[in-house]
């Protein structure tokens, strides 16, 4: 690839960006120009500020403390970089690798240009001036030994960009399939959400330990002061002796408290250093701290490690690109009898009849269940309860659940159930959203419309009950709940969802939402639909009333008549279950008639999907 090729490609990309800018309209042009000027001024100002602030700050702290400055800067950069990655995997590039392959350049040259173009982004433009300014300040404060921070910064950018480029290429190949695209996006969101919860988990787990150590010192101090007060009151010591001993107790307390702080600071610094030494993303702060302390070998080992990771990632990405575009990834067709047997097993599954259901109801339920499990949109909708479980589960793991009063523990089980219902509402309030053009089959089916609603609800029930059951089981294990309360909470799952199904069915009939293929993006919505969906979502706590009434009756009876040995919560729950089923069946008949009246309008709405 010659210089003329590079020049032509740069000019072509500049012309594409220029055309895109002028076609965006006057308002967008003004806003883009203002943002560009702000970005340039911010970058220059960040460089000057980092140099000045770095010289002022680093001159007043120990050299080992520079690791915290770099850790904060790297964490902010990785946060913005990951958000940029999530945005980029959902859109196409302006000058992609496929477009470059039409030009008279080699595949290796096209790969190099595509990689270097990925380095031009807003996050890196904001990060590099601050990082370079901090490198200059480190060299000014700690001498020429800290000049290695420039090499550390360059190798860090190479490592992060190369690994990201390899990951993005792998995700792009997976997302060529529309069905896989939604799954990749949903799993990427889930992974990033769970990763960002790690600092919260660490912080919650350390709060209890910090509080226990300080509380122990405080209790010892209070006991000594109480003993001195007793001795003064019984005339064992005089006032002067009391003051002297009180001052000594206070002085010892402050001294031990300071020693505790120093020990915690030293322990925290060892933990941070160990974490940075073990994780590649921490080698930049670790190497910069080692260079500030005068070490020579450690920073260059970090440079070598990050450079090696970056070069290996680029090599693997290049080999994967070569295999993809030369056709070496395509495997020869081999007839597989196992695949045919699996297909046969899947078809047999759809032909089964569920207990207590007719053939039509079973067919609708099984087809909807399999469609829900396979649809990427459903997986994205199910992320909400999973994320809730991860966040609140981490709080239970790290919190001190033993201090929770016994009377409050069963209420936490009801709260977990309510959280599960709220998380499932996005999927339940639009039961026809995944059908799209397939809803015509329901319109043409010679079955009662209440059977369609029943089949849809039965298909959703196993997923909702499984998620709720796992959450309740986890809460019961962590809290040590009474076995009778646990059994009653599991039965309340059925009651809650049988009460929420009429709400979700009515909302799905009167306010249906068409969803784009592969995403949860609504295609056709108006103000009335938004209000109806929001009200239905806010009605989810009403379904918890039977559980609240049953548990409140048990605790009131136990308080007034000392009947703690009687499982009133479980007994009332067993009475409420058939009542909830009767209510659901009554509402199902009414809503079946409503569905028959509005099925054409529903078809018009949900069949308007984006390709």
Short mmCIF file of C-alpha atoms in Angstrom, two decimals, residues 59 152 156 158 188 235 557 610:
data_model
loop_
_atom_site.label_atom_id
_atom_site.label_comp_id
_atom_site.label_asym_id
_atom_site.label_seq_id
_atom_site.Cartn_x
_atom_site.Cartn_y
_atom_site.Cartn_z
CA UNK A 59 4.82 17.55 44.81
CA UNK A 152 3.29 3.04 29.49
CA UNK A 156 -1.93 0.92 27.35
CA UNK A 158 -2.43 -0.09 22.11
CA UNK A 188 -23.39 -7.26 26.11
CA UNK A 235 -15.82 8.58 95.86
CA UNK A 557 -52.80 -13.00 65.46
CA UNK A 610 -39.16 -2.47 10.78
#
